[in-house]
Amino acid sequence: YLKKAEAHFDVFNDQRALIYIHMAEAYRGKNDLPNFYFYTRKAQEVIHGETIVTESKYSPWQSVLFNLCEYFSIKKVPDSVIFYAQQSLNGEDKTNPHLHLNSYIYLADGYYQLNKLNKAKEYALLALHINQNSDESLDNRIYLIASQIFEDLGDYKQSLKYLQVYSQRNAVSLDVKKSRAFNEIEGKYRTAEKDKQIAQKQLMLTQSQNKLHEKNLWLTTSKGLVKFGP
């Protein structure tokens, strides 16, 4: 039906961008990335200078930007992900939580792919703040991305926490790949906790040995003073 609509663009000229966007999303659902990208770019070409009012949570232009973020995220081109996410964040609608959330998610993802983990963490926390303080769960992808970021930062406790939230909010069992990741992070967290406990015990032992050494030194010095005193 979208193909049929495409044939009548001369009649529905003001709707071209919307049709291209819907076609792009249809191809995304089929995992056809070349056509997803092709129709997103077609929408981008015709959308400049046009004002299209829709009931969607995003304007057509925002949809184009997010499609480009999605495409370049999949293709592992983080600079482009960040570029288009920043354009979205600088858009006209400053009050739309969906817009801000998705922009922050893609910025976190882009910086994570660049291995700029502290910057990725910064945007992940902004996205988490929006998602956790909303009346509805807007987008649970952020919990998975946050889990990955904190894992690479070595904070396995936080990584495990967000992976658990991701699993619970999706209300489905983790697939095999994510189950393996869950077990690996849990293992890393437990190992880190054990290492932390060992380090704390070693520190306490060292402190005790130092105190004992100081005490023995004091006793030896005191005896010397008594023995060789005036």
mmCIF file of C-alpha atoms in Angstrom:
data_model
loop_
_atom_site.group_PDB
_atom_site.id
_atom_site.type_symbol
_atom_site.label_atom_id
_atom_site.label_comp_id
_atom_site.label_asym_id
_atom_site.label_seq_id
_atom_site.Cartn_x
_atom_site.Cartn_y
_atom_site.Cartn_z
ATOM 1 C CA TYR A 1 0.000 0.000 0.000
ATOM 2 C CA LEU A 2 2.915 2.324 0.665
ATOM 3 C CA LYS A 3 4.213 1.495 -2.805
ATOM 4 C CA LYS A 4 0.824 2.429 -4.233
ATOM 5 C CA ALA A 5 0.884 5.707 -2.297
ATOM 6 C CA GLU A 6 4.346 6.402 -3.665
ATOM 7 C CA ALA A 7 2.908 6.282 -7.191
ATOM 8 C CA HIS A 8 0.567 9.197 -6.336
ATOM 9 C CA PHE A 9 3.115 11.659 -5.016
ATOM 10 C CA ASP A 10 1.935 14.331 -7.436
ATOM 11 C CA VAL A 11 -1.447 14.192 -5.738
ATOM 12 C CA PHE A 12 -0.204 13.816 -2.158
ATOM 13 C CA ASN A 13 2.912 15.935 -2.431
ATOM 14 C CA ASP A 14 2.709 17.233 1.144
ATOM 15 C CA GLN A 15 2.715 13.669 2.469
ATOM 16 C CA ARG A 16 5.818 12.422 0.670
ATOM 17 C CA ALA A 17 8.063 12.590 3.739
ATOM 18 C CA LEU A 18 5.594 10.648 5.881
ATOM 19 C CA ILE A 19 5.263 7.927 3.247
ATOM 20 C CA TYR A 20 9.037 7.641 2.929
ATOM 21 C CA ILE A 21 9.382 7.436 6.710
ATOM 22 C CA HIS A 22 6.765 4.692 6.944
ATOM 23 C CA MET A 23 8.476 2.808 4.132
ATOM 24 C CA ALA A 24 11.828 3.131 5.897
ATOM 25 C CA GLU A 25 10.347 1.801 9.130
ATOM 26 C CA ALA A 26 8.696 -1.079 7.274
ATOM 27 C CA TYR A 27 12.052 -2.070 5.802
ATOM 28 C CA ARG A 28 13.675 -1.712 9.231
ATOM 29 C CA GLY A 29 11.157 -4.215 10.536
ATOM 30 C CA LYS A 30 12.312 -6.615 7.834
ATOM 31 C CA ASN A 31 15.978 -5.953 8.752
ATOM 32 C CA ASP A 32 16.488 -4.591 5.249
ATOM 33 C CA LEU A 33 19.057 -1.927 6.155
ATOM 34 C CA PRO A 34 19.876 -0.710 2.621
ATOM 35 C CA ASN A 35 16.233 0.169 1.911
ATOM 36 C CA PHE A 36 15.776 1.480 5.474
ATOM 37 C CA TYR A 37 18.619 3.903 4.802
ATOM 38 C CA PHE A 38 17.495 4.675 1.229
ATOM 39 C CA TYR A 39 13.967 5.751 2.207
ATOM 40 C CA THR A 40 15.176 7.624 5.272
ATOM 41 C CA ARG A 41 17.433 9.651 2.985
ATOM 42 C CA LYS A 42 14.529 10.163 0.552
ATOM 43 C CA ALA A 43 12.454 11.562 3.425
ATOM 44 C CA GLN A 44 15.362 13.786 4.423
ATOM 45 C CA GLU A 45 15.573 15.174 0.869
ATOM 46 C CA VAL A 46 11.921 16.264 0.678
ATOM 47 C CA ILE A 47 11.325 17.325 4.254
ATOM 48 C CA HIS A 48 13.362 20.560 4.274
ATOM 49 C CA GLY A 49 11.131 23.595 4.147
ATOM 50 C CA GLU A 50 7.956 21.602 4.682
ATOM 51 C CA THR A 51 5.773 21.714 7.788
ATOM 52 C CA ILE A 52 3.912 18.464 8.271
ATOM 53 C CA VAL A 53 1.550 18.187 11.220
ATOM 54 C CA THR A 54 1.068 14.693 12.597
ATOM 55 C CA GLU A 55 -0.188 13.080 15.787
ATOM 56 C CA SER A 56 3.087 11.200 16.174
ATOM 57 C CA LYS A 57 5.269 11.723 19.243
ATOM 58 C CA TYR A 58 7.995 12.917 16.837
ATOM 59 C CA SER A 59 7.926 15.346 13.952
ATOM 60 C CA PRO A 60 8.869 13.821 10.585
ATOM 61 C CA TRP A 61 12.252 15.546 10.817
ATOM 62 C CA GLN A 62 12.912 14.009 14.227
ATOM 63 C CA SER A 63 11.921 10.615 12.848
ATOM 64 C CA VAL A 64 14.472 11.040 10.061
ATOM 65 C CA LEU A 65 17.190 11.967 12.558
ATOM 66 C CA PHE A 66 16.433 8.985 14.779
ATOM 67 C CA ASN A 67 16.360 6.658 11.766
ATOM 68 C CA LEU A 68 19.816 7.920 10.802
ATOM 69 C CA CYS A 69 21.017 7.427 14.389
ATOM 70 C CA GLU A 70 19.672 3.878 14.311
ATOM 71 C CA TYR A 71 21.270 3.094 10.956
ATOM 72 C CA PHE A 72 24.717 4.412 11.881
ATOM 73 C CA SER A 73 24.524 2.758 15.304
ATOM 74 C CA ILE A 74 23.973 -0.617 13.636
ATOM 75 C CA LYS A 75 26.743 0.119 11.136
ATOM 76 C CA LYS A 76 29.097 1.129 13.974
ATOM 77 C CA VAL A 77 29.710 4.687 12.763
ATOM 78 C CA PRO A 78 29.609 6.460 16.157
ATOM 79 C CA ASP A 79 30.585 9.928 14.922
ATOM 80 C CA SER A 80 27.496 9.990 12.700
ATOM 81 C CA VAL A 81 25.325 8.670 15.541
ATOM 82 C CA ILE A 82 26.502 11.523 17.759
ATOM 83 C CA PHE A 83 26.096 14.103 14.961
ATOM 84 C CA TYR A 84 22.454 13.270 14.252
ATOM 85 C CA ALA A 85 21.566 12.744 17.927
ATOM 86 C CA GLN A 86 22.954 16.192 18.719
ATOM 87 C CA GLN A 87 20.897 17.683 15.874
ATOM 88 C CA SER A 88 17.814 16.056 17.370
ATOM 89 C CA LEU A 89 18.626 17.388 20.822
ATOM 90 C CA ASN A 90 18.971 20.877 19.376
ATOM 91 C CA GLY A 91 15.557 20.636 17.686
ATOM 92 C CA GLU A 92 12.619 22.932 18.215
ATOM 93 C CA ASP A 93 10.622 20.870 20.722
ATOM 94 C CA LYS A 94 12.403 21.345 24.044
ATOM 95 C CA THR A 95 9.649 19.795 26.169
ATOM 96 C CA ASN A 96 9.177 16.394 24.525
ATOM 97 C CA PRO A 97 10.544 13.695 26.905
ATOM 98 C CA HIS A 98 10.540 11.101 24.114
ATOM 99 C CA LEU A 99 12.788 13.327 22.020
ATOM 100 C CA HIS A 100 15.249 13.981 24.839
ATOM 101 C CA LEU A 101 15.291 10.347 25.919
ATOM 102 C CA ASN A 102 16.075 9.013 22.458
ATOM 103 C CA SER A 103 18.675 11.714 21.852
ATOM 104 C CA TYR A 104 20.427 10.846 25.112
ATOM 105 C CA ILE A 105 20.232 7.109 24.363
ATOM 106 C CA TYR A 106 21.911 7.551 20.985
ATOM 107 C CA LEU A 107 24.509 9.930 22.435
ATOM 108 C CA ALA A 108 25.306 7.374 25.142
ATOM 109 C CA ASP A 109 25.516 4.656 22.499
ATOM 110 C CA GLY A 110 27.714 6.762 20.203
ATOM 111 C CA TYR A 111 30.199 7.678 22.915
ATOM 112 C CA TYR A 112 30.192 4.091 24.153
ATOM 113 C CA GLN A 113 31.159 2.900 20.680
ATOM 114 C CA LEU A 114 33.976 5.475 20.714
ATOM 115 C CA ASN A 115 35.051 4.052 24.092
ATOM 116 C CA LYS A 116 34.538 7.453 25.713
ATOM 117 C CA LEU A 117 32.966 5.802 28.695
ATOM 118 C CA ASN A 118 32.602 8.764 31.057
ATOM 119 C CA LYS A 119 30.844 10.782 28.354
ATOM 120 C CA ALA A 120 28.653 7.764 27.569
ATOM 121 C CA LYS A 121 27.860 7.425 31.280
ATOM 122 C CA GLU A 122 26.880 11.102 31.460
ATOM 123 C CA TYR A 123 24.240 10.741 28.728
ATOM 124 C CA ALA A 124 23.103 7.353 29.990
ATOM 125 C CA LEU A 125 22.362 8.863 33.407
ATOM 126 C CA LEU A 126 20.395 11.694 31.773
ATOM 127 C CA ALA A 127 18.325 9.141 29.846
ATOM 128 C CA LEU A 128 17.816 7.006 32.951
ATOM 129 C CA HIS A 129 16.595 10.054 34.869
ATOM 130 C CA ILE A 130 13.917 10.732 32.227
ATOM 131 C CA ASN A 131 12.850 7.097 31.995
ATOM 132 C CA GLN A 132 12.688 6.530 35.748
ATOM 133 C CA ASN A 133 10.736 9.726 36.424
ATOM 134 C CA SER A 134 8.145 9.241 33.710
ATOM 135 C CA ASP A 135 4.614 7.997 34.344
ATOM 136 C CA GLU A 136 5.225 5.394 31.667
ATOM 137 C CA SER A 137 8.286 3.404 30.737
ATOM 138 C CA LEU A 138 9.361 5.280 27.627
ATOM 139 C CA ASP A 139 12.245 3.195 26.345
ATOM 140 C CA ASN A 140 13.891 0.319 28.189
ATOM 141 C CA ARG A 141 16.880 0.100 25.830
ATOM 142 C CA ILE A 142 18.695 2.547 28.070
ATOM 143 C CA TYR A 143 18.972 -0.047 30.846
ATOM 144 C CA LEU A 144 20.831 -2.426 28.542
ATOM 145 C CA ILE A 145 23.132 0.331 27.271
ATOM 146 C CA ALA A 146 23.792 1.535 30.834
ATOM 147 C CA SER A 147 24.615 -2.021 31.877
ATOM 148 C CA GLN A 148 27.214 -2.259 29.106
ATOM 149 C CA ILE A 149 28.741 1.115 29.992
ATOM 150 C CA PHE A 150 29.054 0.339 33.698
ATOM 151 C CA GLU A 151 30.477 -3.106 32.917
ATOM 152 C CA ASP A 152 33.267 -1.543 30.867
ATOM 153 C CA LEU A 153 33.846 1.003 33.632
ATOM 154 C CA GLY A 154 34.368 -1.901 36.031
ATOM 155 C CA ASP A 155 31.300 -1.055 38.133
ATOM 156 C CA TYR A 156 29.797 -4.526 37.996
ATOM 157 C CA LYS A 157 27.282 -3.839 40.753
ATOM 158 C CA GLN A 158 25.625 -1.058 38.728
ATOM 159 C CA SER A 159 25.954 -3.074 35.520
ATOM 160 C CA LEU A 160 24.145 -6.020 37.077
ATOM 161 C CA LYS A 161 21.493 -3.732 38.535
ATOM 162 C CA TYR A 162 20.572 -2.209 35.161
ATOM 163 C CA LEU A 163 20.628 -5.554 33.388
ATOM 164 C CA GLN A 164 18.181 -6.888 35.987
ATOM 165 C CA VAL A 165 15.907 -3.856 35.482
ATOM 166 C CA TYR A 166 16.058 -4.345 31.720
ATOM 167 C CA SER A 167 14.999 -7.975 32.121
ATOM 168 C CA GLN A 168 12.183 -7.153 34.548
ATOM 169 C CA ARG A 169 10.761 -4.248 32.539
ATOM 170 C CA ASN A 170 10.662 -6.233 29.336
ATOM 171 C CA ALA A 171 8.681 -8.884 31.218
ATOM 172 C CA VAL A 172 10.267 -11.604 29.124
ATOM 173 C CA SER A 173 13.045 -14.083 29.682
ATOM 174 C CA LEU A 174 16.460 -13.011 28.516
ATOM 175 C CA ASP A 175 17.556 -14.723 25.341
ATOM 176 C CA VAL A 176 20.575 -17.029 25.404
ATOM 177 C CA LYS A 177 23.034 -14.276 24.525
ATOM 178 C CA LYS A 178 21.754 -11.889 27.183
ATOM 179 C CA SER A 179 21.497 -14.694 29.754
ATOM 180 C CA ARG A 180 25.153 -15.438 29.155
ATOM 181 C CA ALA A 181 25.957 -11.733 29.545
ATOM 182 C CA PHE A 182 23.918 -11.634 32.762
ATOM 183 C CA ASN A 183 25.862 -14.573 34.208
ATOM 184 C CA GLU A 184 29.178 -13.086 33.134
ATOM 185 C CA ILE A 185 28.444 -9.719 34.746
ATOM 186 C CA GLU A 186 27.187 -11.412 37.902
ATOM 187 C CA GLY A 187 30.405 -13.460 37.979
ATOM 188 C CA LYS A 188 32.528 -10.352 37.501
ATOM 189 C CA TYR A 189 30.605 -8.573 40.250
ATOM 190 C CA ARG A 190 31.083 -11.421 42.717
ATOM 191 C CA THR A 191 34.765 -11.678 41.811
ATOM 192 C CA ALA A 192 35.175 -7.919 42.261
ATOM 193 C CA GLU A 193 33.444 -8.097 45.637
ATOM 194 C CA LYS A 194 35.734 -10.941 46.730
ATOM 195 C CA ASP A 195 38.788 -9.017 45.521
ATOM 196 C CA LYS A 196 37.524 -5.995 47.413
ATOM 197 C CA GLN A 197 37.093 -8.025 50.597
ATOM 198 C CA ILE A 198 40.555 -9.557 50.195
ATOM 199 C CA ALA A 199 42.040 -6.100 49.651
ATOM 200 C CA GLN A 200 40.252 -4.771 52.746
ATOM 201 C CA LYS A 201 41.490 -7.698 54.839
ATOM 202 C CA GLN A 202 44.999 -7.214 53.494
ATOM 203 C CA LEU A 203 44.819 -3.525 54.369
ATOM 204 C CA MET A 204 43.622 -4.321 57.890
ATOM 205 C CA LEU A 205 46.423 -6.889 58.268
ATOM 206 C CA THR A 206 49.015 -4.385 57.052
ATOM 207 C CA GLN A 207 47.682 -1.735 59.421
ATOM 208 C CA SER A 208 47.795 -4.210 62.321
ATOM 209 C CA GLN A 209 51.349 -5.205 61.429
ATOM 210 C CA ASN A 210 52.380 -1.565 61.251
ATOM 211 C CA LYS A 211 50.845 -0.860 64.650
ATOM 212 C CA LEU A 212 52.573 -3.926 66.108
ATOM 213 C CA HIS A 213 55.863 -2.838 64.598
ATOM 214 C CA GLU A 214 55.450 0.666 66.025
ATOM 215 C CA LYS A 215 54.589 -0.790 69.427
ATOM 216 C CA ASN A 216 57.631 -3.110 69.390
ATOM 217 C CA LEU A 217 59.838 -0.217 68.306
ATOM 218 C CA TRP A 218 58.479 1.909 71.113
ATOM 219 C CA LEU A 219 59.071 -0.869 73.654
ATOM 220 C CA THR A 220 62.601 -1.451 72.395
ATOM 221 C CA THR A 221 63.351 2.263 72.528
ATOM 222 C CA SER A 222 61.857 2.567 76.011
ATOM 223 C CA LYS A 223 63.957 -0.324 77.327
ATOM 224 C CA GLY A 224 67.040 1.232 75.813
ATOM 225 C CA LEU A 225 66.338 4.499 77.526
ATOM 226 C CA VAL A 226 65.876 2.730 80.865
ATOM 227 C CA LYS A 227 69.046 0.654 80.424
ATOM 228 C CA PHE A 228 71.239 3.514 79.306
ATOM 229 C CA GLY A 229 69.515 6.251 81.169
ATOM 230 C CA PRO A 230 71.359 8.649 83.602
#
